PDB file of C-alpha atoms in Angstrom:
ATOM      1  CA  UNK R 442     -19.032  20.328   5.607  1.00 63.00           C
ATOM      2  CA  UNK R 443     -16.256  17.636   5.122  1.00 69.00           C
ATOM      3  CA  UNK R 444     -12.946  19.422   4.129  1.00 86.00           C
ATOM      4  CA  UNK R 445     -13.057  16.954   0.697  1.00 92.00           C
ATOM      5  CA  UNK R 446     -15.905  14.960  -0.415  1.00 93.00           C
ATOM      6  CA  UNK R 447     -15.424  12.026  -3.106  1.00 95.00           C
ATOM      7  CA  UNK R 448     -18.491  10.457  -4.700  1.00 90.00           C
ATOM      8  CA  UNK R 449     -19.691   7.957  -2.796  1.00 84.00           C
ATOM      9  CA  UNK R 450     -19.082   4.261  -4.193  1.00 82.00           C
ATOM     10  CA  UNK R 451     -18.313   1.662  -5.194  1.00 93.00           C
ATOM     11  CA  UNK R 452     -18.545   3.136  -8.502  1.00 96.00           C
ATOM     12  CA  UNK R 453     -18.861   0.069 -11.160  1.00 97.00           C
ATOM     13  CA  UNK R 454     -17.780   0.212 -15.017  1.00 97.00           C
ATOM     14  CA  UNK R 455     -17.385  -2.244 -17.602  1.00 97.00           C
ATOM     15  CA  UNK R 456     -14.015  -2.986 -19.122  1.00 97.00           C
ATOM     16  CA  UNK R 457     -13.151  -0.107 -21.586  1.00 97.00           C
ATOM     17  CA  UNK R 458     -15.840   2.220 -20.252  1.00 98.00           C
ATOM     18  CA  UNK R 459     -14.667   5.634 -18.993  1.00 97.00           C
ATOM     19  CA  UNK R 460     -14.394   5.690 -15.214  1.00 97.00           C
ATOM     20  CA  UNK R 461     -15.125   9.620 -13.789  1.00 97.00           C
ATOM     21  CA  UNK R 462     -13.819  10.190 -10.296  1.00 97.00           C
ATOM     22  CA  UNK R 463     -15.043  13.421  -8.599  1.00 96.00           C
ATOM     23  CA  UNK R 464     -13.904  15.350  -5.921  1.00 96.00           C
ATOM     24  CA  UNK R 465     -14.654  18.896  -4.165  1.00 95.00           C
ATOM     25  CA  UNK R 466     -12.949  20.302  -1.651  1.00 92.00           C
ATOM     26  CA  UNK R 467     -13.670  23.350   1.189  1.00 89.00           C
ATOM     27  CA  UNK R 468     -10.006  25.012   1.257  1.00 85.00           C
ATOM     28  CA  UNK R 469      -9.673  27.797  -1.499  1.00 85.00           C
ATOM     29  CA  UNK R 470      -5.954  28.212  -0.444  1.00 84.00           C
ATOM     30  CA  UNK R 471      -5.414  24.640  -1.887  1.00 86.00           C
ATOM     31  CA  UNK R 472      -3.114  25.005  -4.632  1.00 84.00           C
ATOM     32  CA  UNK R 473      -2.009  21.596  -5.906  1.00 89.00           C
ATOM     33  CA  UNK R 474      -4.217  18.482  -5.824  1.00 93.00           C
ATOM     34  CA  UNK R 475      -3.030  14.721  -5.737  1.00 94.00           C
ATOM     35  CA  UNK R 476      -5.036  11.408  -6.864  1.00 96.00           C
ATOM     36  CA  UNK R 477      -4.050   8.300  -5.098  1.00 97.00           C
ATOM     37  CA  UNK R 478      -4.798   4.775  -5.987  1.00 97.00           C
ATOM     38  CA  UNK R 479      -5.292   2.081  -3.347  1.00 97.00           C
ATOM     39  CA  UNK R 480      -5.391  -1.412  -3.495  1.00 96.00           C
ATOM     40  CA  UNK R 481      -7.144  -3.491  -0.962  1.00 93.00           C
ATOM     41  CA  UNK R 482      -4.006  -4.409   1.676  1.00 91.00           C
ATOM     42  CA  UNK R 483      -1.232  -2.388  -0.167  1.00 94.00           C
ATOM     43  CA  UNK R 484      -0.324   1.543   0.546  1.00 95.00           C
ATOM     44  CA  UNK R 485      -1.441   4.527  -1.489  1.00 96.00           C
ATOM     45  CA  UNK R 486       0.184   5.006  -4.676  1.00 95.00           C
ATOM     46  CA  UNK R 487       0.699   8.219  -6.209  1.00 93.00           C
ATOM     47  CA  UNK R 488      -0.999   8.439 -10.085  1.00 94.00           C
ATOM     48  CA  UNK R 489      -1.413  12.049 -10.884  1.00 92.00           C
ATOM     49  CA  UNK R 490      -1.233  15.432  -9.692  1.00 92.00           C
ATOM     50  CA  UNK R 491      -1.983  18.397 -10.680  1.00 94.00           C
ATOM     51  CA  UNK R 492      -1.591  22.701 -10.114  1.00 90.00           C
ATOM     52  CA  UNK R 493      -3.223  25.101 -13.194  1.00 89.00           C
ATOM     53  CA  UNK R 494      -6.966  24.839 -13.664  1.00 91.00           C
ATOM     54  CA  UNK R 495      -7.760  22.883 -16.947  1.00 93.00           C
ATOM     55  CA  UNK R 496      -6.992  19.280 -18.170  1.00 94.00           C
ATOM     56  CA  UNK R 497      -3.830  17.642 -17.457  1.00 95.00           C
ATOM     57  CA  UNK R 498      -3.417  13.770 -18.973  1.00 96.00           C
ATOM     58  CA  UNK R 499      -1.004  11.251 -18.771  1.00 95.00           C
ATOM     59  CA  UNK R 500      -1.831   7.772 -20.362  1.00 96.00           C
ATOM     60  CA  UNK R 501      -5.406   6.459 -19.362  1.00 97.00           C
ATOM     61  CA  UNK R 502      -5.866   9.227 -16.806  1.00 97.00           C
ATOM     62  CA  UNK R 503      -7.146  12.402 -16.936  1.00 97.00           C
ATOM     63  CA  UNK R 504      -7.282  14.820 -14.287  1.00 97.00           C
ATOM     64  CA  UNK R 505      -9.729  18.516 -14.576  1.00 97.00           C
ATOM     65  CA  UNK R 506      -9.076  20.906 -12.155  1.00 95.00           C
ATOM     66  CA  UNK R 507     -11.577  24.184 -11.727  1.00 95.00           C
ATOM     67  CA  UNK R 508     -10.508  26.272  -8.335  1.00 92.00           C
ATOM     68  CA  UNK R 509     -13.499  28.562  -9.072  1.00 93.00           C
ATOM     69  CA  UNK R 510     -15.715  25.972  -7.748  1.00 93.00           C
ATOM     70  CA  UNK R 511     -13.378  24.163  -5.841  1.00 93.00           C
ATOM     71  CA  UNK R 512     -13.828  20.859  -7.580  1.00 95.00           C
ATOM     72  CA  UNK R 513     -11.056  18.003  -9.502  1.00 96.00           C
ATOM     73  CA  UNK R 514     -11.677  15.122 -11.259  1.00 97.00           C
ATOM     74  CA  UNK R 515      -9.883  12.178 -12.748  1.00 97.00           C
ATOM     75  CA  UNK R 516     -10.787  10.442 -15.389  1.00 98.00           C
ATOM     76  CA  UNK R 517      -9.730   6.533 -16.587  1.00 98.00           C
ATOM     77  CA  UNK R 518     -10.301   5.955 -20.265  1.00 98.00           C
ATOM     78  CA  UNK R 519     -10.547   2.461 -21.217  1.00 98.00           C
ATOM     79  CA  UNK R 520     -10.774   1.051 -17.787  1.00 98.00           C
ATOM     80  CA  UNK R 521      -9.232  -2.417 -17.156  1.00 97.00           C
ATOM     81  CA  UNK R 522     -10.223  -4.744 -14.210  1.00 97.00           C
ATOM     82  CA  UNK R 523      -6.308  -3.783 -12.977  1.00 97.00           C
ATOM     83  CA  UNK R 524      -8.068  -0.297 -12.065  1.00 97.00           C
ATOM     84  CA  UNK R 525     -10.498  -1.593  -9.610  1.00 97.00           C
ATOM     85  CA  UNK R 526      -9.040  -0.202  -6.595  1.00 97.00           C
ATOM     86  CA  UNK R 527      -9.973   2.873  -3.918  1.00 96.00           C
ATOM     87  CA  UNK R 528      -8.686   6.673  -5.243  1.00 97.00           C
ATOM     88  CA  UNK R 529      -8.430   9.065  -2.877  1.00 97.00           C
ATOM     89  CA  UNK R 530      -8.057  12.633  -3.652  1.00 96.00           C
ATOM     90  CA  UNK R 531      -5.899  14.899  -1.303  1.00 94.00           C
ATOM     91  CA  UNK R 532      -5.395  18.366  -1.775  1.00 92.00           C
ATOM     92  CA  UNK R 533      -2.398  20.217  -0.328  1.00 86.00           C
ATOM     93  CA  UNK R 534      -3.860  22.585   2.559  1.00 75.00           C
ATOM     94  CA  UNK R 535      -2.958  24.448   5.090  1.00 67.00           C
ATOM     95  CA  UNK R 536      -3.853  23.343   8.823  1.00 60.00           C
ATOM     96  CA  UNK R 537      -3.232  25.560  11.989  1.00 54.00           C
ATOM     97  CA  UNK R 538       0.174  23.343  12.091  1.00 53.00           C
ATOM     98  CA  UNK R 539       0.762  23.996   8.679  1.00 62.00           C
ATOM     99  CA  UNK R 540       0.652  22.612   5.021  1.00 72.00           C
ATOM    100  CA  UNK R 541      -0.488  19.088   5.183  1.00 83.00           C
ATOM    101  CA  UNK R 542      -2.200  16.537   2.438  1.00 88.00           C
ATOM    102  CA  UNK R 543      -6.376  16.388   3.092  1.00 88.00           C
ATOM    103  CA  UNK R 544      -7.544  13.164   2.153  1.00 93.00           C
ATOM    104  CA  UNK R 545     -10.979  12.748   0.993  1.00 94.00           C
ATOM    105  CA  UNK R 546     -12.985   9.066   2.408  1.00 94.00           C
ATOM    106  CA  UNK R 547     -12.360   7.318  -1.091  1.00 95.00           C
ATOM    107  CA  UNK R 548     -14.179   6.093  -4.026  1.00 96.00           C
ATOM    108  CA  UNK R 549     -13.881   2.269  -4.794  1.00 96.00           C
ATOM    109  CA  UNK R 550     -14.026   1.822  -8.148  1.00 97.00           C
ATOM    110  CA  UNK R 551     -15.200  -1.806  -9.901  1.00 97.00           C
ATOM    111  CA  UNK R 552     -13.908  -2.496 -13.597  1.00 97.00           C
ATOM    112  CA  UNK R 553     -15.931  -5.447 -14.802  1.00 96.00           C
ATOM    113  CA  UNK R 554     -14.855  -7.654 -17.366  1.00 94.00           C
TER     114      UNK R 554
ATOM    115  CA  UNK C 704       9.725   8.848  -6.159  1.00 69.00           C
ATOM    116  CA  UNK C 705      11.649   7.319  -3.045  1.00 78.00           C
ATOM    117  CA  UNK C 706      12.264   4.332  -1.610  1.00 90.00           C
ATOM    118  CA  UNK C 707      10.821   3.627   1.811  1.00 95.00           C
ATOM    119  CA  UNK C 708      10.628   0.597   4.223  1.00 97.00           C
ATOM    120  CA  UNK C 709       8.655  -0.335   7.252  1.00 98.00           C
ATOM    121  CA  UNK C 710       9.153  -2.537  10.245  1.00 97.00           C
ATOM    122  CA  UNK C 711       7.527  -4.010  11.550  1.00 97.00           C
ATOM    123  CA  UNK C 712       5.060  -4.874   8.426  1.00 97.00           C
ATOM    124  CA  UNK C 713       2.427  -6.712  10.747  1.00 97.00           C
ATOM    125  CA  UNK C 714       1.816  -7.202  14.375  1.00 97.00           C
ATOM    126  CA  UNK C 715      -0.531  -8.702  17.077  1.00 98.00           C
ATOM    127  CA  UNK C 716       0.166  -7.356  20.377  1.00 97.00           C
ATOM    128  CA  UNK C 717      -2.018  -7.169  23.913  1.00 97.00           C
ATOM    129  CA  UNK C 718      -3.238  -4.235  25.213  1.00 97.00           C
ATOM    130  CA  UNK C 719      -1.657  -2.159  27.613  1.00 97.00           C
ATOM    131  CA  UNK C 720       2.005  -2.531  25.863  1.00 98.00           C
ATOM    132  CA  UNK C 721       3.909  -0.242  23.498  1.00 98.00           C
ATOM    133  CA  UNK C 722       5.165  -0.408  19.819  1.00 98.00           C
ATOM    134  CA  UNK C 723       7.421   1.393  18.113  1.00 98.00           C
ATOM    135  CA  UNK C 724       6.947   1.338  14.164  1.00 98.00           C
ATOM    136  CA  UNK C 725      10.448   2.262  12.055  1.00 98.00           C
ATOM    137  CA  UNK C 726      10.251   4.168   8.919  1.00 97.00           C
ATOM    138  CA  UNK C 727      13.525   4.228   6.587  1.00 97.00           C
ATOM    139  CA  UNK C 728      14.015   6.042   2.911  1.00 95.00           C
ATOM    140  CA  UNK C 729      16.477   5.257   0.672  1.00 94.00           C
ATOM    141  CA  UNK C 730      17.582   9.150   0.306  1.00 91.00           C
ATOM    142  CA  UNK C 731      17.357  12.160   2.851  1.00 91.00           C
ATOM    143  CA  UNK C 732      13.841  13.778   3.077  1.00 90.00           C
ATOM    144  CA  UNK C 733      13.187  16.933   4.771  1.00 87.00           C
ATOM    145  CA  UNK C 734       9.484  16.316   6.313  1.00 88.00           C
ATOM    146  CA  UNK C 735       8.574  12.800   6.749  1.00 93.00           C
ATOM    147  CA  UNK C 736       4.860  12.154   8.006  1.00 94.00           C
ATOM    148  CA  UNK C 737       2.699   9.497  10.103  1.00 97.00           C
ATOM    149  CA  UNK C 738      -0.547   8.362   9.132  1.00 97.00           C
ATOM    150  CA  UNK C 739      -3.130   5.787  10.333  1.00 97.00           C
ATOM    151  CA  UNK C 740      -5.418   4.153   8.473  1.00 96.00           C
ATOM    152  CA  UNK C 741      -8.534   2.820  10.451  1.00 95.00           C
ATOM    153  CA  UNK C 742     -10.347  -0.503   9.317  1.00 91.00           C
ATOM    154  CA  UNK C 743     -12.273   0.806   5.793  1.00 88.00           C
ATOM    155  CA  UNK C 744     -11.374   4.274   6.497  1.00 91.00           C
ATOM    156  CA  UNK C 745      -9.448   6.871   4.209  1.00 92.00           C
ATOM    157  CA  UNK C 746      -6.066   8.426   5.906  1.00 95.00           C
ATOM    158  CA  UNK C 747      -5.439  10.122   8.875  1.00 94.00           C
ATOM    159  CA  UNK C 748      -2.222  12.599   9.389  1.00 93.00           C
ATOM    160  CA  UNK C 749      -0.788  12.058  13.462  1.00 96.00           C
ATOM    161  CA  UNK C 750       2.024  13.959  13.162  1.00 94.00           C
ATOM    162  CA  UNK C 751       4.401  15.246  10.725  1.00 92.00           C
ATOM    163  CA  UNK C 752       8.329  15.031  11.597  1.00 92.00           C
ATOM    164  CA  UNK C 753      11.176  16.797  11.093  1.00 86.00           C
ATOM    165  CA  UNK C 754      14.818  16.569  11.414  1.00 82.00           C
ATOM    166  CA  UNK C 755      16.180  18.066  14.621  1.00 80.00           C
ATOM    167  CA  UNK C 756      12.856  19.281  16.088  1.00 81.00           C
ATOM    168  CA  UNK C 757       9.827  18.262  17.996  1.00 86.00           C
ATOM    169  CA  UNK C 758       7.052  16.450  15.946  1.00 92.00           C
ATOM    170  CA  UNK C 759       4.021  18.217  15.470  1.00 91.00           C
ATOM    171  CA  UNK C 760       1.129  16.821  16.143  1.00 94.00           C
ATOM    172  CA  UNK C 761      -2.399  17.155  14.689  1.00 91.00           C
ATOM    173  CA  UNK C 762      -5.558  17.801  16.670  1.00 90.00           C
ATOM    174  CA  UNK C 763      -6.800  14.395  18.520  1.00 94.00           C
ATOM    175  CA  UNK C 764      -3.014  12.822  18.557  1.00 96.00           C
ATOM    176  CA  UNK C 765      -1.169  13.407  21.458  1.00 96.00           C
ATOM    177  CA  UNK C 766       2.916  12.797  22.059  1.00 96.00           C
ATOM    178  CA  UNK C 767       2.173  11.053  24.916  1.00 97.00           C
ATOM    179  CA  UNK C 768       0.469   8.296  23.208  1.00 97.00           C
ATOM    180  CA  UNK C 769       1.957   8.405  19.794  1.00 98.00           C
ATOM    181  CA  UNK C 770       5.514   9.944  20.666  1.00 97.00           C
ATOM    182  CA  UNK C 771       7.727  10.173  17.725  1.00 96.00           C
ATOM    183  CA  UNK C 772      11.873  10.439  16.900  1.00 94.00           C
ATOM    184  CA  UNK C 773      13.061  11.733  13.825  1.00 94.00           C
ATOM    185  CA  UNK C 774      17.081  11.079  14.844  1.00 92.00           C
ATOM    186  CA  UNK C 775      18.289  11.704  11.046  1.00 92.00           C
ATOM    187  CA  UNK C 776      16.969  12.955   7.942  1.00 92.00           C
ATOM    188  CA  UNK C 777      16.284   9.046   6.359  1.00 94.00           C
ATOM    189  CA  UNK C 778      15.515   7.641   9.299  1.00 95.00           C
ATOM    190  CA  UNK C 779      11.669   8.338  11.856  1.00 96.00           C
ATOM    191  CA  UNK C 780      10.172   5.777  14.464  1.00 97.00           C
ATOM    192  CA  UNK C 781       6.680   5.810  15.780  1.00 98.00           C
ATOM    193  CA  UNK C 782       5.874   4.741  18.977  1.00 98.00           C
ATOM    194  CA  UNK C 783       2.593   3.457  19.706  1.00 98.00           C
ATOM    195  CA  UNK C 784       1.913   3.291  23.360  1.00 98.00           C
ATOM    196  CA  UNK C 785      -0.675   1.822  26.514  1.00 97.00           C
ATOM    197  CA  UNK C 786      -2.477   0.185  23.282  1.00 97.00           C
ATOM    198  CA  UNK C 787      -5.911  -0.927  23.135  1.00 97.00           C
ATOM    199  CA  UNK C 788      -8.083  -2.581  20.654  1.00 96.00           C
ATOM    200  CA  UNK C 789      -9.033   1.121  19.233  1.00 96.00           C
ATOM    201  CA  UNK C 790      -5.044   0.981  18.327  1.00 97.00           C
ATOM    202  CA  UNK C 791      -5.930  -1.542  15.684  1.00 97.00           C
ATOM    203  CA  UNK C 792      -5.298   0.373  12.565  1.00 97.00           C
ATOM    204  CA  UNK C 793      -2.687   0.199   9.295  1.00 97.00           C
ATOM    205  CA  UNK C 794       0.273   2.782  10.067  1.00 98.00           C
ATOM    206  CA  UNK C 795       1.899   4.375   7.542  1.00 97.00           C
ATOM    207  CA  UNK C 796       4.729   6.602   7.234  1.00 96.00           C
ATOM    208  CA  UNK C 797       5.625   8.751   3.700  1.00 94.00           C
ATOM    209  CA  UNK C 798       7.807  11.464   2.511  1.00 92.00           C
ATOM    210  CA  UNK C 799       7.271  14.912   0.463  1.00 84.00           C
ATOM    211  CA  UNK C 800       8.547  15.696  -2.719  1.00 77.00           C
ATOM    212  CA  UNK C 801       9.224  19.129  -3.710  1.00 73.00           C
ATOM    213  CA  UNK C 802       6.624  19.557  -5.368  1.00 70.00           C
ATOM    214  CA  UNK C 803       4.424  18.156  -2.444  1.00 73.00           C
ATOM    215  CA  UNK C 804       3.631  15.184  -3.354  1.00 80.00           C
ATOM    216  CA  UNK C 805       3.706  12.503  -1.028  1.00 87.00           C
ATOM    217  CA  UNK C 806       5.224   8.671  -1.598  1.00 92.00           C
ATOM    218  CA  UNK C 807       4.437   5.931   1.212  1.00 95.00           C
ATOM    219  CA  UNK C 808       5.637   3.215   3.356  1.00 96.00           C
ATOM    220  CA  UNK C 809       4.370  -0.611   2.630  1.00 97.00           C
ATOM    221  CA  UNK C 810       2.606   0.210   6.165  1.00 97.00           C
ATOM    222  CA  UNK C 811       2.558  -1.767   9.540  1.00 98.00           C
ATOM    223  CA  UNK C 812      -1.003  -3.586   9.925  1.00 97.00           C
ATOM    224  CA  UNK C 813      -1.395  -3.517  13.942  1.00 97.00           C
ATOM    225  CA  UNK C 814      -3.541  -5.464  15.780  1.00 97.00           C
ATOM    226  CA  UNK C 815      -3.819  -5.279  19.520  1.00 97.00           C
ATOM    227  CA  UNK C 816      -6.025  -7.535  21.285  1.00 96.00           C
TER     228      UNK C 816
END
């Protein structure tokens, strides 16, 4: 089992649809959970984080958190075609070396016009 | 958030030579970190560095072929070295945050031939 698994993509929406990224992830001592957005050829970018189980939203996004099963989501209301891009997910866990970010492989997401 | 800047951004080089990849932030970060980022892959932690001690390396990276300096707390090279065309990735370095969130580089897009 991968340490975090990201639906599999590329996910496509129209413009103004709801976009639902989902992640799980393996490490139960994960305690804080980061979204990342990536554009093809530029470096992640940081959009939203989040700690307590529940709903935490700023703007567009939306991220759900539920540690009982291990799983967080983020959600894009009223996508635009400026959201097409990769978001990775990346809990906080702790390797043998220490606490690192966990990157899950990615889910492109495609806004259509 | 923090400032960071990488150099070089892009390179070709041939294999069998070395290159060392400079990381700078605009403020003084306690943990700075190395990833790569392998053609249509998701990230990939080598090392993490700190100030005043020995990097630490994850499992499958080794200091002999990635070696690392961390001379300052704004300031982290990475050294790329004997490189062949498996070397061809997109290097990035990034900093935590207290809260551990993690801001990156532009990256260095490496291509050895």
């Amino acid at each position: 089992q991968k340490e975090v698994e990201q639906n599999s993509g590329p996910l496509s929406v129209p413009e103004g649809a709801i976009a639902s990224l989902n992640c799980t992830y393996s490490d139960r001592g994960s305690q804080s959970f980061f979204w990342y957005r990536q554009y093809s050829g530029k470096s992640p970018e940081l959009i939203m984080f989040i700690y307590s189980n529940g709903d935490k939203e700023d703007g567009r996004f939306t991220a759900q958190l539920n540690k009982a099963s291990q799983y967080v989501s983020l959600l894009i209301r009223d996508s635009q075609p400026s959201d097409s891009a990769t978001y990775l997910c990346a809990p906080y866990g702790w390797g043998n070396q220490g606490g690192k970010l966990i990157f899950g492989q990615g889910t492109e997401l495609s806004v259509k016009p | 958030s923090a400032v960071i800047s990488q150099k070089p951004s892009r390179d070709i080089c041939q294999r069998g030579t070395s290159l060392t990849i400079q990381c700078q932030v605009d403020s003084q970060v306690t943990m700075m970190f190395w990833y790569r980022q392998q053609p249509g892959q998701s990230l990939t932690l080598i090392a993490t560095a700190n100030q005043g001690s020995e990097a630490t390396y994850e499992s499958g990276f080794v200091i002999d072929k990635f070696p690392i300096s961390r001379p300052n707390l704004t300031f982290s090279t990475l050294t790329v070295s004997n490189m062949s065309p498996e070397d061809s990735s997109i290097y990035l370095c990034s900093v935590d945050r207290p809260y551990n969130e993690q801001f990156f580089g532009p990256g260095t897009r490496l291509t050895v031939l």
